PDB file of C-alpha atoms in Angstrom:
ATOM      1  CA  MET A  21       4.659  36.591   9.636  1.00 54.00           C
ATOM      2  CA  VAL A  22       8.319  37.050   8.773  1.00 58.00           C
ATOM      3  CA  GLN A  23       7.601  37.843   5.132  1.00 59.00           C
ATOM      4  CA  ASP A  24       5.807  41.042   6.173  1.00 62.00           C
ATOM      5  CA  HIS A  25       9.169  42.440   7.292  1.00 64.00           C
ATOM      6  CA  LEU A  26      11.123  41.447   4.167  1.00 64.00           C
ATOM      7  CA  ALA A  27      12.134  43.936   1.482  1.00 67.00           C
ATOM      8  CA  PHE A  28      11.097  41.460  -1.228  1.00 69.00           C
ATOM      9  CA  PRO A  29       8.157  39.048  -0.963  1.00 73.00           C
ATOM     10  CA  PHE A  30       8.957  35.462  -0.073  1.00 72.00           C
ATOM     11  CA  THR A  31       6.956  33.489  -2.628  1.00 77.00           C
ATOM     12  CA  PRO A  32       5.561  29.964  -2.169  1.00 75.00           C
ATOM     13  CA  GLN A  33       7.825  28.758  -4.976  1.00 77.00           C
ATOM     14  CA  GLU A  34      10.897  30.007  -3.106  1.00 79.00           C
ATOM     15  CA  HIS A  35       9.557  28.384   0.041  1.00 76.00           C
ATOM     16  CA  ALA A  36       9.169  25.063  -1.771  1.00 79.00           C
ATOM     17  CA  THR A  37      12.697  25.365  -3.174  1.00 82.00           C
ATOM     18  CA  MET A  38      14.063  25.997   0.301  1.00 83.00           C
ATOM     19  CA  VAL A  39      12.210  22.942   1.623  1.00 81.00           C
ATOM     20  CA  VAL A  40      13.622  20.797  -1.199  1.00 80.00           C
ATOM     21  CA  ILE A  41      17.185  21.929  -0.480  1.00 84.00           C
ATOM     22  CA  ALA A  42      16.818  21.434   3.272  1.00 84.00           C
ATOM     23  CA  SER A  43      15.212  17.999   2.952  1.00 80.00           C
ATOM     24  CA  SER A  44      17.797  16.911   0.377  1.00 80.00           C
ATOM     25  CA  LEU A  45      20.641  17.902   2.678  1.00 82.00           C
ATOM     26  CA  GLY A  46      18.957  16.192   5.616  1.00 82.00           C
ATOM     27  CA  LEU A  47      18.399  12.948   3.717  1.00 81.00           C
ATOM     28  CA  MET A  48      21.787  12.972   1.995  1.00 83.00           C
ATOM     29  CA  PRO A  49      23.432  10.540   4.479  1.00 83.00           C
ATOM     30  CA  PHE A  50      20.695   8.005   3.724  1.00 82.00           C
ATOM     31  CA  THR A  51      20.491   8.497  -0.030  1.00 82.00           C
ATOM     32  CA  ILE A  52      24.236   8.221  -0.656  1.00 83.00           C
ATOM     33  CA  GLY A  53      24.486   5.132   1.539  1.00 81.00           C
ATOM     34  CA  SER A  54      26.754   6.529   4.243  1.00 81.00           C
ATOM     35  CA  VAL A  55      24.595   4.991   6.985  1.00 78.00           C
ATOM     36  CA  GLY A  56      23.919   1.679   5.251  1.00 77.00           C
ATOM     37  CA  ILE A  57      25.773   0.446   2.201  1.00 79.00           C
ATOM     38  CA  LEU A  58      29.152   2.091   2.774  1.00 80.00           C
ATOM     39  CA  PRO A  59      29.570   0.843   6.370  1.00 79.00           C
ATOM     40  CA  ALA A  60      28.389  -2.586   5.229  1.00 78.00           C
ATOM     41  CA  MET A  61      31.074  -2.644   2.536  1.00 77.00           C
ATOM     42  CA  GLU A  62      33.677  -2.043   5.216  1.00 77.00           C
ATOM     43  CA  PHE A  63      32.580  -5.212   7.018  1.00 75.00           C
ATOM     44  CA  LEU A  64      32.098  -7.268   3.841  1.00 74.00           C
ATOM     45  CA  THR A  65      35.564  -6.679   2.350  1.00 76.00           C
ATOM     46  CA  ASN A  66      38.626  -8.404   3.774  1.00 74.00           C
ATOM     47  CA  GLU A  67      42.346  -7.916   3.258  1.00 75.00           C
ATOM     48  CA  SER A  68      42.506 -10.234   0.234  1.00 75.00           C
ATOM     49  CA  GLU A  69      40.025  -7.910  -1.488  1.00 72.00           C
ATOM     50  CA  ASN A  70      42.046  -4.787  -0.621  1.00 73.00           C
ATOM     51  CA  GLY A  71      39.767  -4.230   2.328  1.00 70.00           C
ATOM     52  CA  PRO A  72      38.447  -2.912   4.514  1.00 75.00           C
ATOM     53  CA  PHE A  73      36.582  -0.632   2.118  1.00 77.00           C
ATOM     54  CA  ARG A  74      36.913   2.945   3.323  1.00 79.00           C
ATOM     55  CA  LEU A  75      36.452   6.307   1.635  1.00 80.00           C
ATOM     56  CA  ASP A  76      38.150   9.534   2.607  1.00 83.00           C
ATOM     57  CA  TRP A  77      36.269  12.803   2.392  1.00 85.00           C
ATOM     58  CA  VAL A  78      37.366  13.513  -1.200  1.00 89.00           C
ATOM     59  CA  GLN A  79      36.267  10.077  -2.401  1.00 86.00           C
ATOM     60  CA  LEU A  80      33.024  10.399  -0.455  1.00 86.00           C
ATOM     61  CA  PHE A  81      32.415  13.783  -2.081  1.00 88.00           C
ATOM     62  CA  VAL A  82      32.935  12.335  -5.568  1.00 90.00           C
ATOM     63  CA  TRP A  83      30.767   9.331  -4.674  1.00 88.00           C
ATOM     64  CA  SER A  84      27.965  11.625  -3.483  1.00 87.00           C
ATOM     65  CA  ILE A  85      28.001  13.654  -6.694  1.00 89.00           C
ATOM     66  CA  GLY A  86      28.063  10.489  -8.797  1.00 88.00           C
ATOM     67  CA  VAL A  87      25.095   8.798  -7.128  1.00 86.00           C
ATOM     68  CA  SER A  88      23.152  12.077  -7.114  1.00 83.00           C
ATOM     69  CA  ILE A  89      23.576  12.519 -10.868  1.00 86.00           C
ATOM     70  CA  LEU A  90      22.822   8.849 -11.460  1.00 83.00           C
ATOM     71  CA  GLY A  91      19.692   9.041  -9.324  1.00 79.00           C
ATOM     72  CA  VAL A  92      18.369  12.042 -11.219  1.00 78.00           C
ATOM     73  CA  ALA A  93      19.179  10.410 -14.563  1.00 77.00           C
ATOM     74  CA  VAL A  94      17.367   7.218 -13.577  1.00 74.00           C
ATOM     75  CA  THR A  95      14.269   8.961 -12.239  1.00 72.00           C
ATOM     76  CA  LEU A  96      13.759  11.222 -15.255  1.00 71.00           C
ATOM     77  CA  PRO A  97      12.377   8.430 -17.503  1.00 68.00           C
ATOM     78  CA  LEU A  98      10.006   7.416 -14.696  1.00 68.00           C
ATOM     79  CA  ARG A  99       8.397  10.850 -14.460  1.00 65.00           C
ATOM     80  CA  LYS A 100       5.884  10.272 -17.241  1.00 64.00           C
ATOM     81  CA  ARG A 101       4.868   6.945 -15.788  1.00 61.00           C
ATOM     82  CA  PHE A 102       4.425   7.937 -12.147  1.00 61.00           C
ATOM     83  CA  LEU A 103       3.538  11.633 -12.418  1.00 59.00           C
ATOM     84  CA  VAL A 104       1.738  12.077 -15.728  1.00 57.00           C
ATOM     85  CA  GLN A 105      -0.003   8.813 -16.552  1.00 55.00           C
ATOM     86  CA  GLU A 106      -0.871   7.517 -13.089  1.00 51.00           C
ATOM     87  CA  PRO A 107      -3.505   9.493 -11.098  1.00 52.00           C
ATOM     88  CA  LEU A 108      -1.667   9.082  -7.801  1.00 53.00           C
ATOM     89  CA  PRO A 109      -2.679  11.192  -4.793  1.00 52.00           C
ATOM     90  CA  PHE A 110       0.897  11.871  -3.542  1.00 54.00           C
ATOM     91  CA  PRO A 111      -0.116  12.567   0.081  1.00 57.00           C
ATOM     92  CA  PHE A 112       3.247  14.012   1.108  1.00 61.00           C
ATOM     93  CA  GLY A 113       3.314  16.406  -1.833  1.00 65.00           C
ATOM     94  CA  THR A 114      -0.280  17.410  -1.210  1.00 66.00           C
ATOM     95  CA  SER A 115       0.312  18.031   2.486  1.00 66.00           C
ATOM     96  CA  SER A 116       3.485  20.034   1.800  1.00 72.00           C
ATOM     97  CA  ALA A 117       1.718  22.187  -0.779  1.00 73.00           C
ATOM     98  CA  ALA A 118      -1.235  22.708   1.562  1.00 71.00           C
ATOM     99  CA  MET A 119       1.016  23.786   4.433  1.00 71.00           C
ATOM    100  CA  ILE A 120       3.048  26.168   2.253  1.00 74.00           C
ATOM    101  CA  GLY A 121      -0.151  27.619   0.815  1.00 71.00           C
ATOM    102  CA  SER A 122      -1.553  28.070   4.312  1.00 68.00           C
ATOM    103  CA  LEU A 123       1.569  29.837   5.538  1.00 68.00           C
ATOM    104  CA  HIS A 124       1.518  32.181   2.532  1.00 69.00           C
ATOM    105  CA  ARG A 125      -2.278  32.536   2.570  1.00 68.00           C
ATOM    106  CA  ASP A 126      -2.449  31.660  -1.113  1.00 66.00           C
ATOM    107  CA  THR A 127      -5.941  30.582  -2.134  1.00 66.00           C
ATOM    108  CA  ASP A 128      -4.786  29.518  -5.606  1.00 69.00           C
ATOM    109  CA  ILE A 129      -2.708  26.706  -4.114  1.00 68.00           C
ATOM    110  CA  ALA A 130      -5.682  25.420  -2.159  1.00 63.00           C
ATOM    111  CA  ASP A 131      -7.866  25.553  -5.270  1.00 68.00           C
ATOM    112  CA  ARG A 132      -5.295  23.640  -7.314  1.00 68.00           C
ATOM    113  CA  ILE A 133      -5.091  20.977  -4.616  1.00 63.00           C
ATOM    114  CA  LEU A 134      -8.871  20.648  -4.643  1.00 64.00           C
ATOM    115  CA  ARG A 135      -8.930  20.405  -8.432  1.00 66.00           C
ATOM    116  CA  ALA A 136      -6.277  17.706  -8.368  1.00 62.00           C
ATOM    117  CA  GLN A 137      -8.205  15.819  -5.699  1.00 60.00           C
ATOM    118  CA  ASN A 138     -11.425  16.155  -7.678  1.00 62.00           C
ATOM    119  CA  HIS A 139      -9.669  14.896 -10.796  1.00 60.00           C
ATOM    120  CA  LEU A 140      -8.415  11.909  -8.831  1.00 55.00           C
ATOM    121  CA  ASP A 141     -11.851  11.240  -7.386  1.00 57.00           C
ATOM    122  CA  SER A 142     -13.521  11.607 -10.784  1.00 60.00           C
ATOM    123  CA  THR A 143     -11.518   8.666 -12.085  1.00 53.00           C
ATOM    124  CA  ASN A 144     -13.243   6.502  -9.481  1.00 51.00           C
ATOM    125  CA  ASP A 145     -16.606   8.221  -9.216  1.00 53.00           C
ATOM    126  CA  LYS A 146     -17.889  10.258 -12.152  1.00 48.00           C
ATOM    127  CA  GLN A 147     -20.945  11.416 -10.229  1.00 43.00           C
ATOM    128  CA  LYS A 148     -19.096  13.036  -7.351  1.00 45.00           C
ATOM    129  CA  PRO A 149     -19.688  16.816  -7.189  1.00 45.00           C
ATOM    130  CA  SER A 150     -16.757  19.161  -7.476  1.00 45.00           C
ATOM    131  CA  LEU A 151     -15.362  20.611  -4.285  1.00 42.00           C
ATOM    132  CA  VAL A 152     -13.840  23.568  -6.092  1.00 42.00           C
ATOM    133  CA  GLU A 153     -17.219  24.911  -7.158  1.00 44.00           C
ATOM    134  CA  ASP A 154     -18.385  24.902  -3.552  1.00 45.00           C
ATOM    135  CA  SER A 155     -15.221  26.611  -2.359  1.00 44.00           C
ATOM    136  CA  VAL A 156     -15.301  29.433  -4.899  1.00 44.00           C
ATOM    137  CA  ASP A 157     -18.371  31.045  -3.316  1.00 48.00           C
ATOM    138  CA  THR A 158     -16.553  31.881  -0.073  1.00 47.00           C
ATOM    139  CA  ASP A 159     -15.795  35.563   0.503  1.00 52.00           C
ATOM    140  CA  ASP A 160     -12.442  37.091   1.436  1.00 54.00           C
ATOM    141  CA  SER A 161     -13.251  37.447   5.135  1.00 57.00           C
ATOM    142  CA  MET A 162     -13.989  33.756   5.468  1.00 54.00           C
ATOM    143  CA  VAL A 163     -10.799  32.896   3.576  1.00 52.00           C
ATOM    144  CA  GLN A 164      -8.678  35.130   5.813  1.00 56.00           C
ATOM    145  CA  HIS A 165     -10.323  33.648   8.884  1.00 56.00           C
ATOM    146  CA  GLY A 166      -9.541  30.187   7.565  1.00 60.00           C
ATOM    147  CA  TRP A 167      -5.885  31.068   7.019  1.00 62.00           C
ATOM    148  CA  SER A 168      -5.619  32.445  10.556  1.00 70.00           C
ATOM    149  CA  GLN A 169      -7.167  29.326  12.026  1.00 75.00           C
ATOM    150  CA  ASN A 170      -4.843  27.096  10.008  1.00 72.00           C
ATOM    151  CA  ASN A 171      -1.760  29.029  11.083  1.00 73.00           C
ATOM    152  CA  LYS A 172      -2.826  28.877  14.726  1.00 81.00           C
ATOM    153  CA  LEU A 173      -3.415  25.145  14.410  1.00 82.00           C
ATOM    154  CA  ILE A 174       0.027  24.656  12.853  1.00 81.00           C
ATOM    155  CA  LEU A 175       1.680  26.671  15.628  1.00 85.00           C
ATOM    156  CA  ILE A 176      -0.170  24.834  18.402  1.00 89.00           C
ATOM    157  CA  THR A 177       0.643  21.439  16.888  1.00 88.00           C
ATOM    158  CA  PHE A 178       4.295  22.387  16.482  1.00 87.00           C
ATOM    159  CA  LEU A 179       4.553  23.535  20.101  1.00 91.00           C
ATOM    160  CA  PHE A 180       2.839  20.372  21.320  1.00 90.00           C
ATOM    161  CA  ALA A 181       5.204  18.112  19.348  1.00 89.00           C
ATOM    162  CA  ALA A 182       8.248  20.068  20.531  1.00 90.00           C
ATOM    163  CA  LEU A 183       7.098  19.965  24.156  1.00 92.00           C
ATOM    164  CA  TYR A 184       6.360  16.256  23.925  1.00 90.00           C
ATOM    165  CA  SER A 185       9.764  15.456  22.397  1.00 88.00           C
ATOM    166  CA  LEU A 186      11.524  17.530  25.051  1.00 90.00           C
ATOM    167  CA  THR A 187       9.596  15.793  27.821  1.00 90.00           C
ATOM    168  CA  ALA A 188      10.263  12.353  26.322  1.00 87.00           C
ATOM    169  CA  TYR A 189      13.983  13.111  26.302  1.00 87.00           C
ATOM    170  CA  PHE A 190      13.978  13.439  30.089  1.00 89.00           C
ATOM    171  CA  ILE A 191      11.240  10.827  30.665  1.00 87.00           C
ATOM    172  CA  PRO A 192      11.848   8.066  28.074  1.00 83.00           C
ATOM    173  CA  GLN A 193       9.049   5.928  29.501  1.00 82.00           C
ATOM    174  CA  ILE A 194       6.367   8.037  27.835  1.00 84.00           C
ATOM    175  CA  ARG A 195       7.842   7.506  24.369  1.00 84.00           C
ATOM    176  CA  THR A 196       7.459   3.715  24.437  1.00 85.00           C
ATOM    177  CA  VAL A 197       4.416   2.139  26.099  1.00 84.00           C
ATOM    178  CA  ASN A 198       4.445  -1.581  26.859  1.00 86.00           C
ATOM    179  CA  ILE A 199       0.803  -2.235  26.036  1.00 83.00           C
ATOM    180  CA  PHE A 200       1.219  -6.034  26.289  1.00 84.00           C
ATOM    181  CA  GLY A 201       3.375  -6.018  29.409  1.00 84.00           C
ATOM    182  CA  ASN A 202       7.068  -5.747  30.143  1.00 85.00           C
ATOM    183  CA  TYR A 203       7.818  -9.389  29.295  1.00 86.00           C
ATOM    184  CA  ILE A 204       6.348  -9.180  25.777  1.00 88.00           C
ATOM    185  CA  ALA A 205       8.104  -5.871  25.190  1.00 85.00           C
ATOM    186  CA  ARG A 206      11.453  -7.184  26.419  1.00 85.00           C
ATOM    187  CA  GLU A 207      11.407 -10.638  24.836  1.00 85.00           C
ATOM    188  CA  TRP A 208       9.388 -10.032  21.652  1.00 87.00           C
ATOM    189  CA  LEU A 209       9.849  -6.263  21.166  1.00 86.00           C
ATOM    190  CA  PHE A 210       6.099  -5.614  21.131  1.00 86.00           C
ATOM    191  CA  SER A 211       5.477  -2.065  22.333  1.00 86.00           C
ATOM    192  CA  LEU A 212       3.695   1.093  21.250  1.00 86.00           C
ATOM    193  CA  SER A 213       5.658   4.168  20.194  1.00 85.00           C
ATOM    194  CA  THR A 214       3.904   7.455  20.891  1.00 85.00           C
ATOM    195  CA  SER A 215       6.173   9.594  18.733  1.00 85.00           C
ATOM    196  CA  PRO A 216       4.352  12.510  17.060  1.00 86.00           C
ATOM    197  CA  GLY A 217       6.299  11.762  13.887  1.00 83.00           C
ATOM    198  CA  TYR A 218       4.588   8.393  13.483  1.00 86.00           C
ATOM    199  CA  VAL A 219       1.228  10.003  14.179  1.00 85.00           C
ATOM    200  CA  SER A 220       1.843  12.592  11.455  1.00 84.00           C
ATOM    201  CA  ILE A 221       2.711   9.867   8.945  1.00 83.00           C
ATOM    202  CA  GLY A 222      -0.521   8.091   9.801  1.00 84.00           C
ATOM    203  CA  LEU A 223      -2.435  11.327   9.241  1.00 83.00           C
ATOM    204  CA  ILE A 224      -0.876  11.938   5.828  1.00 78.00           C
ATOM    205  CA  VAL A 225      -0.618   8.454   4.337  1.00 79.00           C
ATOM    206  CA  PRO A 226      -3.878   6.965   3.007  1.00 79.00           C
ATOM    207  CA  PRO A 227      -5.634   4.491   5.329  1.00 85.00           C
ATOM    208  CA  VAL A 228      -5.054   1.542   3.002  1.00 86.00           C
ATOM    209  CA  THR A 229      -1.282   2.023   3.287  1.00 84.00           C
ATOM    210  CA  THR A 230      -1.295   2.273   7.069  1.00 86.00           C
ATOM    211  CA  LEU A 231      -3.617  -0.727   7.227  1.00 90.00           C
ATOM    212  CA  TRP A 232      -1.157  -2.879   5.312  1.00 89.00           C
ATOM    213  CA  ILE A 233       1.665  -1.642   7.546  1.00 88.00           C
ATOM    214  CA  VAL A 234      -0.284  -2.877  10.565  1.00 89.00           C
ATOM    215  CA  VAL A 235      -0.965  -6.193   8.805  1.00 92.00           C
ATOM    216  CA  GLY A 236       2.741  -6.574   8.053  1.00 91.00           C
ATOM    217  CA  CYS A 237       3.581  -5.821  11.682  1.00 89.00           C
ATOM    218  CA  LEU A 238       1.183  -8.471  12.952  1.00 90.00           C
ATOM    219  CA  ILE A 239       2.378 -11.086  10.463  1.00 92.00           C
ATOM    220  CA  GLY A 240       6.076 -10.346  10.923  1.00 90.00           C
ATOM    221  CA  TRP A 241       6.344  -9.830  14.663  1.00 90.00           C
ATOM    222  CA  GLY A 242       3.266 -11.723  15.802  1.00 89.00           C
ATOM    223  CA  ILE A 243       3.551 -14.858  13.638  1.00 91.00           C
ATOM    224  CA  LEU A 244       6.885 -15.155  11.824  1.00 91.00           C
ATOM    225  CA  SER A 245       9.045 -14.025  14.730  1.00 90.00           C
ATOM    226  CA  PRO A 246       7.735 -16.643  17.229  1.00 90.00           C
ATOM    227  CA  LEU A 247       7.657 -19.258  14.457  1.00 91.00           C
ATOM    228  CA  SER A 248      11.330 -18.765  13.625  1.00 89.00           C
ATOM    229  CA  LYS A 249      12.232 -18.721  17.309  1.00 88.00           C
ATOM    230  CA  PHE A 250      10.417 -21.922  18.288  1.00 90.00           C
ATOM    231  CA  ASN A 251      11.527 -23.859  15.182  1.00 89.00           C
ATOM    232  CA  GLY A 252      15.174 -23.001  15.727  1.00 88.00           C
ATOM    233  CA  TRP A 253      15.529 -20.982  12.526  1.00 89.00           C
ATOM    234  CA  ALA A 254      16.550 -17.936  14.580  1.00 87.00           C
ATOM    235  CA  PRO A 255      17.619 -19.318  17.972  1.00 87.00           C
ATOM    236  CA  GLY A 256      19.223 -16.124  19.225  1.00 86.00           C
ATOM    237  CA  SER A 257      17.650 -13.202  20.978  1.00 87.00           C
ATOM    238  CA  VAL A 258      14.778 -11.585  19.119  1.00 86.00           C
ATOM    239  CA  SER A 259      16.615  -8.262  18.974  1.00 84.00           C
ATOM    240  CA  ASP A 260      19.761  -9.869  17.508  1.00 85.00           C
ATOM    241  CA  TRP A 261      20.254  -9.026  13.838  1.00 80.00           C
ATOM    242  CA  GLU A 262      22.497 -12.029  13.149  1.00 81.00           C
ATOM    243  CA  SER A 263      20.939 -14.972  14.992  1.00 85.00           C
ATOM    244  CA  GLY A 264      17.608 -13.545  16.126  1.00 87.00           C
ATOM    245  CA  SER A 265      14.233 -13.305  14.467  1.00 88.00           C
ATOM    246  CA  ARG A 266      14.709  -9.588  13.904  1.00 86.00           C
ATOM    247  CA  GLY A 267      17.297 -10.274  11.241  1.00 86.00           C
ATOM    248  CA  TRP A 268      15.438 -13.358   9.999  1.00 89.00           C
ATOM    249  CA  ILE A 269      12.199 -11.555   9.153  1.00 90.00           C
ATOM    250  CA  MET A 270      14.186  -8.723   7.594  1.00 87.00           C
ATOM    251  CA  TRP A 271      15.205 -11.004   4.731  1.00 87.00           C
ATOM    252  CA  ILE A 272      11.564 -11.913   4.125  1.00 89.00           C
ATOM    253  CA  ALA A 273      10.645  -8.235   4.087  1.00 89.00           C
ATOM    254  CA  VAL A 274      13.461  -7.438   1.654  1.00 87.00           C
ATOM    255  CA  ALA A 275      12.375 -10.318  -0.581  1.00 90.00           C
ATOM    256  CA  LEU A 276       8.791  -9.015  -0.617  1.00 90.00           C
ATOM    257  CA  ILE A 277       9.967  -5.510  -1.492  1.00 88.00           C
ATOM    258  CA  LEU A 278      12.283  -6.724  -4.251  1.00 88.00           C
ATOM    259  CA  GLY A 279       9.646  -9.050  -5.684  1.00 90.00           C
ATOM    260  CA  ASP A 280       7.002  -6.343  -5.814  1.00 87.00           C
ATOM    261  CA  THR A 281       9.478  -3.837  -7.250  1.00 83.00           C
ATOM    262  CA  ALA A 282      10.691  -6.290  -9.890  1.00 86.00           C
ATOM    263  CA  ILE A 283       7.162  -7.031 -11.100  1.00 87.00           C
ATOM    264  CA  THR A 284       6.181  -3.359 -11.102  1.00 79.00           C
ATOM    265  CA  LEU A 285       9.274  -2.275 -13.021  1.00 77.00           C
ATOM    266  CA  SER A 286       8.957  -5.223 -15.405  1.00 81.00           C
ATOM    267  CA  THR A 287       5.393  -4.332 -16.324  1.00 79.00           C
ATOM    268  CA  MET A 288       6.386  -0.694 -16.711  1.00 73.00           C
ATOM    269  CA  LEU A 289       9.295  -1.619 -18.979  1.00 72.00           C
ATOM    270  CA  LEU A 290       7.105  -3.944 -21.020  1.00 75.00           C
ATOM    271  CA  ARG A 291       4.541  -1.197 -21.533  1.00 71.00           C
ATOM    272  CA  SER A 292       7.284   1.211 -22.545  1.00 66.00           C
ATOM    273  CA  PHE A 293       8.700  -1.483 -24.807  1.00 67.00           C
ATOM    274  CA  ASN A 294       5.337  -1.925 -26.519  1.00 67.00           C
ATOM    275  CA  VAL A 295       5.057   1.830 -27.018  1.00 63.00           C
ATOM    276  CA  TYR A 296       8.528   2.751 -28.218  1.00 62.00           C
ATOM    277  CA  VAL A 297       9.625  -0.370 -30.102  1.00 62.00           C
ATOM    278  CA  PRO A 298       6.930  -0.079 -32.819  1.00 65.00           C
ATOM    279  CA  LYS A 299       7.916   3.551 -33.281  1.00 64.00           C
ATOM    280  CA  LEU A 300      11.562   2.540 -33.535  1.00 64.00           C
ATOM    281  CA  LEU A 301      10.739  -0.234 -35.995  1.00 65.00           C
ATOM    282  CA  GLY A 302       8.681   2.177 -38.053  1.00 67.00           C
ATOM    283  CA  LEU A 303      11.577   4.620 -38.098  1.00 62.00           C
ATOM    284  CA  THR A 304      14.039   1.937 -39.174  1.00 66.00           C
ATOM    285  CA  THR A 305      11.643   0.770 -41.905  1.00 70.00           C
ATOM    286  CA  TYR A 306      11.281   4.326 -43.153  1.00 62.00           C
ATOM    287  CA  LEU A 307      15.045   4.842 -43.176  1.00 64.00           C
ATOM    288  CA  LYS A 308      15.582   1.538 -44.962  1.00 66.00           C
ATOM    289  CA  ARG A 309      13.077   2.434 -47.671  1.00 70.00           C
ATOM    290  CA  HIS A 310      14.578   5.883 -47.997  1.00 64.00           C
ATOM    291  CA  LEU A 311      18.078   4.442 -48.389  1.00 63.00           C
ATOM    292  CA  GLN A 312      16.873   1.890 -50.927  1.00 64.00           C
ATOM    293  CA  SER A 313      15.229   4.606 -52.992  1.00 61.00           C
ATOM    294  CA  ASP A 314      18.443   6.636 -52.881  1.00 54.00           C
ATOM    295  CA  ASN A 315      20.465   3.618 -54.000  1.00 54.00           C
ATOM    296  CA  GLU A 316      18.101   2.967 -56.898  1.00 52.00           C
ATOM    297  CA  GLU A 317      18.437   6.556 -58.015  1.00 51.00           C
ATOM    298  CA  ASP A 318      22.229   6.334 -57.783  1.00 51.00           C
ATOM    299  CA  THR A 319      22.370   3.172 -59.914  1.00 52.00           C
ATOM    300  CA  GLN A 320      20.427   4.740 -62.765  1.00 51.00           C
ATOM    301  CA  PRO A 321      22.698   6.189 -65.492  1.00 50.00           C
ATOM    302  CA  LEU A 322      22.740   9.899 -65.947  1.00 47.00           C
ATOM    303  CA  ILE A 323      22.677   9.615 -69.783  1.00 52.00           C
ATOM    304  CA  ARG A 324      20.738   6.924 -71.591  1.00 51.00           C
ATOM    305  CA  ILE A 325      22.005   5.837 -75.033  1.00 50.00           C
TER     306      ILE A 325
END
């Protein structure tokens, strides 16, 4: 490993920080809207509205800092709700921690992941035995052998994905497989993508999530897309975003996302409202009583005759 040749040890915490910085920089074009909202604003604004809407690099820099600070400020109140109160599995966080722990051969990280998983499972099944107790009895040789096997598996998987992506670049036919024939793939966009990235997401995300993704695919592209095409709601080509069913079903998907998000946030705000408003009312009542008592003391004469 590279850390064996470093003057100072490269800790898992530093590794996680490096991953956060790299992923944040990689996702920055999406999170600040430079590939979605900002180009859309250029098309949506006309000359009467001082358009087209364009930002130079200084304005884009200020915009990026502003939305980053706003995003952090908005997510801070949600931490208690989604990280502390809800026993969520967080598959991406768990997989990232497991990989970093495997690369650094840190058994404590693996034990903490098992404890968190056991705590999550105990909320659903109180009788389930603990996995941590079974894992503590393993000796150091078995642990080291496990780390070596995990690192070899990571290296082999990485090389396979890299080789596949390189091959698919020169032979694009292996990336997309027309499992229902060329006509269905060309006219209705039904094909199978063999990208290793999609496979990795399916391995990490819980089965119930991937199942609903498949259900949404079948409903959207197998039912709604032909329905909108044959009824004349989207008479254009299926791949057309403006007049085709691809853009038509997108609005339904956005409506479903917004509806679910609105209900979820509303219930969360109502619960927070029920928690904090009584405390606020109690504080105001206490302050009112305290002020009234002070006023009564002030109205009393200092010397009685």
